Structures are given as C-alpha cells and as structure tokens.
Amino acid sequence: NPSFSARDILSDANLFGKISKFSVNRILRNIGLFSRVARRTSITSKIHRKKRLIFAKKYYTWETSQWKNVFFSDETYIQLSPKYRVLVKRPKGVPYLSRYVIKHQYSERRSAMFWGYICADGTKKLHHVTGTMTSQKYCEMLKNEFPVFRRRKLLQQDRAPAHESKVTRAFLKKERIHTLDPWPPSSPDLNPIENFWAILKSNVEKRQPKTISILIQVASVSCIVHSTKVLF
C-alpha cells in the first residue's frame, strides 16, 4: 500500500519495538521509495486505454498546421480552499502511475465550475457555469462563440453527457460546428488546456479568495492576462 506511513508499516509487519520509524523511512529511501504528494488524475481502464489507442492512430499523421486549427475545450472545478493532500511512497519519475494517484474529488459548495477553450493562435475564453452543466447551457455558450468556431476550426470536446446528448449533436449539426471524434474518455493528459487549467488554478490559489464570487473574479482576470501561446 503506497499510502502506508512508516508507523503503518511497523504496525502491519508487527515490528513495533524492533526497529524505529526512522529506520523504515531510511530503508524505503534506499530502495527508491520516497514520500511524495499523490497526484490527482482520472483512473483509466483497459477500455479507456483501447479507445486512446484508436484515437492516437486516427490522428497520428496530423501536421502541426492541422492541430493549430483545433479549439481545445473542457470544464474544470476550482476549489475555494486547498485540497487535502495524500502522501504516498513512490519511486522517482512515475507520479502518474495508477497505484500512486488518487481520483479527483470536488465539493460543489466550495468550488466554482468553469468551461473554456484555448487555441494555438492565442484565442481563449472562460465561462463560469452556475449549477450543473446541461445540454442547454452548453449549446448556449457554443452559440455565443459560433463566429469563432466557423472560421474553418475544429472543436475538441470530451464525452461528458452535455456534449454527447441528442440536443447538443443536433445543435452542432445545425450550426455546422465540426468536432474531433472520437475523443477518448478519461484522457485529460491529451488536452493542452489542462496545462492552462493548472496555471489558472495556481494563480487563483496565490490570491487565496475567501468567497466563491471573489474566486470567479480572480479566475476571470487571470484568464485575460495569461497568454496561451506558450502552451503550444
């Protein structure tokens, strides 16, 4: 169990009084296991990995010029208070190995949901989403951004219910908004907007907002100031 502390290991192995927890930590370090904060990510299954491979084969031959025509979009939550941390014992260089990561967890009462997109030309947009993301809300946001999407661009979206619904598919077809497809599930690491989310969340955390309304204001200002061109 990578999350076992030195005390947990002593208890599990019935070694209390025989060696100290300092000796346990020294032995773990000697064999390459160090105490690190567990990364938070989506957990992928065999089916997910298979779909990722299909996606990779489909777009493997794409040139840089083609990827520059893609608007990468996503939703994210930004927490009002820092997330609790889980320490794990892991080797160097494998922070995202499945046994050393924990799944994302959010508290809707202490977080704000945002939807946004970025493009290689520096175009970006951030929308605060109140409540649950529905097909109607999603289509309304896309409708407001339609002049951008129709400039021979492709929209990347994941397989969230609001994106895959009949209402959304009909809207995309009607407005002639073309999308990348299929986008593999549980694949945040394929999306460059995740780098933007990381920067955005870091900037918000530095300001330490005390209320949701201030958090939304700070995130909006940070999005305007930061350039996305460095991500491509």
Coordinates of C-alpha atoms in Angstrom, one line a residue:
N1 CA 0.0 0.0 0.0
P2 CA 1.9 3.1 -1.2
S3 CA -0.1 5.4 1.2
F4 CA 1.2 3.5 4.3
S5 CA 3.3 5.7 6.6
A6 CA 6.3 4.3 8.5
R7 CA 4.1 3.8 11.5
D8 CA 1.5 1.9 9.4
I9 CA 4.3 -0.4 8.0
L10 CA 5.6 -1.1 11.5
S11 CA 2.0 -2.0 12.7
D12 CA 1.2 -4.1 9.6
A13 CA 4.5 -6.1 9.9
N14 CA 4.3 -6.3 13.7
L15 CA 7.7 -4.7 14.1
F16 CA 7.0 -2.1 16.8
G17 CA 9.8 -2.1 19.3
K18 CA 12.1 -3.9 17.0
I19 CA 13.1 -1.1 14.6
S20 CA 12.2 2.7 14.5
K21 CA 10.1 4.5 12.0
F22 CA 13.2 6.5 11.1
S23 CA 14.9 3.2 10.1
V24 CA 11.8 2.3 8.0
N25 CA 12.0 5.6 6.1
R26 CA 15.7 5.2 5.6
I27 CA 15.2 1.7 4.1
L28 CA 12.4 3.0 1.9
R29 CA 14.6 5.7 0.5
N30 CA 17.5 3.3 -0.1
I31 CA 15.2 1.1 -2.3
G32 CA 14.0 4.2 -4.2
L33 CA 10.6 4.8 -2.5
F34 CA 10.2 8.5 -1.4
S35 CA 7.3 10.3 0.3
R36 CA 5.5 12.4 -2.3
V37 CA 2.1 14.1 -2.5
A38 CA -0.2 11.9 -4.6
R39 CA -1.2 13.4 -7.9
R40 CA -4.9 13.7 -8.7
T41 CA -6.0 12.4 -12.0
S42 CA -8.6 10.2 -13.8
I43 CA -8.2 6.5 -13.5
T44 CA -8.1 4.7 -16.8
S45 CA -9.4 1.2 -17.5
K46 CA -8.5 -1.2 -20.2
I47 CA -11.4 0.0 -22.4
H48 CA -10.2 3.6 -21.9
R49 CA -6.7 2.7 -23.0
K50 CA -8.0 0.9 -26.0
K51 CA -10.0 4.0 -27.1
R52 CA -7.0 6.2 -26.5
L53 CA -5.0 4.0 -28.9
I54 CA -7.8 4.2 -31.6
F55 CA -7.7 8.0 -31.2
A56 CA -3.9 8.1 -31.5
K57 CA -3.9 6.0 -34.6
K58 CA -6.5 8.2 -36.2
Y59 CA -4.7 11.5 -35.7
Y60 CA -1.1 10.2 -35.7
T61 CA -0.3 11.7 -39.1
W62 CA -1.7 15.1 -38.4
E63 CA 0.6 18.0 -39.1
T64 CA 1.2 20.9 -36.7
S65 CA -0.8 23.2 -39.0
Q66 CA -3.8 21.0 -38.6
W67 CA -3.6 20.9 -34.8
K68 CA -3.4 24.7 -34.8
N69 CA -7.0 24.8 -36.1
V70 CA -8.3 23.0 -33.1
F71 CA -10.1 24.7 -30.2
F72 CA -9.4 22.6 -27.2
S73 CA -12.3 22.9 -24.7
D74 CA -13.0 21.5 -21.3
E75 CA -14.8 22.0 -17.9
T76 CA -13.0 22.3 -14.6
Y77 CA -13.7 23.0 -11.0
I78 CA -11.6 25.4 -9.0
Q79 CA -11.7 24.9 -5.3
L80 CA -12.2 27.7 -2.8
S81 CA -9.9 26.0 -0.2
P82 CA -6.8 24.0 -0.8
K83 CA -7.4 20.3 -1.4
Y84 CA -6.3 17.9 1.3
R85 CA -3.0 16.1 0.4
V86 CA -2.3 12.3 0.5
L87 CA 1.3 11.2 0.9
V88 CA 2.4 8.1 -0.9
K89 CA 5.7 6.2 -1.1
R90 CA 6.8 6.1 -4.7
P91 CA 9.9 5.9 -6.9
K92 CA 11.1 8.9 -8.9
G93 CA 9.7 9.6 -12.3
V94 CA 6.3 7.8 -12.0
P95 CA 4.0 10.4 -10.5
Y96 CA 1.1 9.3 -12.6
L97 CA 1.4 5.5 -12.3
S98 CA -2.0 4.2 -11.3
R99 CA -1.0 2.8 -7.9
Y100 CA 0.3 6.2 -6.9
V101 CA -2.5 8.6 -7.9
I102 CA -5.9 9.4 -6.4
K103 CA -9.1 10.3 -8.3
H104 CA -10.4 13.9 -8.5
Q105 CA -12.9 14.8 -5.8
Y106 CA -14.7 18.1 -5.6
S107 CA -17.1 19.8 -3.2
E108 CA -19.7 21.8 -5.2
R109 CA -20.3 24.0 -2.1
R110 CA -16.7 25.2 -2.0
S111 CA -15.8 25.3 -5.7
A112 CA -16.8 27.0 -8.9
M113 CA -17.2 25.3 -12.3
F114 CA -15.8 26.8 -15.5
W115 CA -15.9 26.0 -19.2
G116 CA -13.4 27.3 -21.6
Y117 CA -11.3 26.8 -24.7
I118 CA -7.9 27.7 -26.0
C119 CA -6.3 27.7 -29.5
A120 CA -2.8 27.9 -30.8
D121 CA -3.3 31.5 -32.1
G122 CA -3.8 32.7 -28.5
T123 CA -7.6 32.7 -28.7
K124 CA -9.2 31.7 -25.3
K125 CA -12.4 32.1 -23.4
L126 CA -13.6 31.3 -19.9
H127 CA -17.2 31.0 -18.8
H128 CA -18.4 30.5 -15.2
V129 CA -21.1 27.7 -15.1
T130 CA -23.7 28.0 -12.5
G131 CA -25.1 24.7 -11.2
T132 CA -24.8 21.6 -13.3
M133 CA -23.7 21.7 -16.9
T134 CA -26.7 20.9 -19.1
S135 CA -27.1 20.5 -22.8
Q136 CA -29.0 23.8 -23.0
K137 CA -26.3 25.7 -21.1
Y138 CA -23.6 24.1 -23.3
C139 CA -25.3 24.9 -26.5
E140 CA -25.9 28.5 -25.4
M141 CA -22.2 29.0 -24.7
L142 CA -21.3 27.5 -28.1
K143 CA -23.9 29.7 -29.8
N144 CA -22.3 32.8 -28.3
E145 CA -18.9 31.6 -29.6
F146 CA -20.1 30.5 -33.0
P147 CA -18.4 33.2 -35.0
V148 CA -15.1 31.8 -33.7
F149 CA -15.9 28.2 -34.4
R150 CA -17.0 28.7 -38.0
R151 CA -13.6 30.0 -39.2
R152 CA -12.5 26.6 -40.5
K153 CA -11.8 25.5 -37.0
L154 CA -12.5 22.2 -35.2
L155 CA -13.9 22.0 -31.7
Q156 CA -12.4 19.4 -29.3
Q157 CA -14.8 18.2 -26.6
D158 CA -14.8 15.2 -24.3
R159 CA -17.6 12.7 -23.8
A160 CA -19.5 14.5 -21.0
P161 CA -23.2 13.9 -21.1
A162 CA -23.9 17.5 -22.0
H163 CA -21.6 17.2 -25.0
E164 CA -22.9 13.8 -26.2
S165 CA -26.7 14.4 -25.9
K166 CA -29.1 14.5 -28.8
V167 CA -29.8 18.2 -28.2
T168 CA -26.1 19.0 -28.5
R169 CA -25.4 16.8 -31.5
A170 CA -28.4 18.4 -33.3
F171 CA -27.1 21.9 -32.5
L172 CA -23.6 21.1 -33.7
K173 CA -25.0 19.7 -37.0
K174 CA -27.3 22.7 -37.5
E175 CA -24.6 25.3 -36.8
R176 CA -22.0 23.3 -38.8
I177 CA -19.6 23.1 -36.0
H178 CA -17.1 20.3 -36.7
T179 CA -15.5 18.4 -33.8
L180 CA -12.7 16.0 -33.3
D181 CA -14.0 12.5 -32.9
P182 CA -13.8 10.2 -31.1
W183 CA -12.2 11.9 -28.1
P184 CA -11.1 9.1 -25.7
P185 CA -12.6 9.1 -22.2
S186 CA -10.5 9.8 -19.1
S187 CA -7.8 11.3 -21.1
P188 CA -7.1 14.8 -19.6
D189 CA -3.4 14.4 -20.3
L190 CA -4.1 14.6 -24.1
N191 CA -5.6 18.0 -23.8
P192 CA -3.3 21.0 -23.7
I193 CA -6.0 23.0 -21.9
E194 CA -5.1 21.0 -18.8
N195 CA -1.8 23.0 -18.7
F196 CA -3.8 26.2 -18.8
W197 CA -6.1 24.9 -16.0
A198 CA -3.1 24.2 -13.9
I199 CA -1.7 27.7 -14.4
L200 CA -5.1 29.2 -13.7
K201 CA -5.7 27.3 -10.5
S202 CA -2.2 28.2 -9.3
N203 CA -2.8 31.9 -9.9
V204 CA -6.2 31.7 -8.1
E205 CA -4.6 29.8 -5.1
K206 CA -2.0 32.5 -4.8
R207 CA -4.7 35.1 -4.3
Q208 CA -6.4 32.9 -1.7
P209 CA -10.0 34.1 -2.4
K210 CA -12.4 33.8 0.6
T211 CA -15.7 33.6 -1.3
I212 CA -16.9 32.0 -4.5
S213 CA -17.7 35.4 -6.0
I214 CA -14.1 36.6 -5.5
L215 CA -12.8 33.3 -6.8
I216 CA -14.8 33.8 -10.0
Q217 CA -13.4 37.4 -10.4
V218 CA -9.8 36.3 -9.8
A219 CA -10.1 33.4 -12.3
S220 CA -11.6 35.7 -15.0
V221 CA -8.9 38.3 -14.6
S222 CA -6.2 35.6 -14.6
C223 CA -7.6 34.2 -17.9
I224 CA -7.5 37.6 -19.6
V225 CA -3.9 38.3 -18.5
H226 CA -2.3 34.9 -19.3
S227 CA -1.3 34.1 -22.8
T228 CA -2.0 30.6 -24.2
K229 CA 0.6 30.7 -26.9
V230 CA 3.3 29.3 -24.6
L231 CA 1.3 26.1 -24.3
F232 CA 1.7 25.2 -28.0

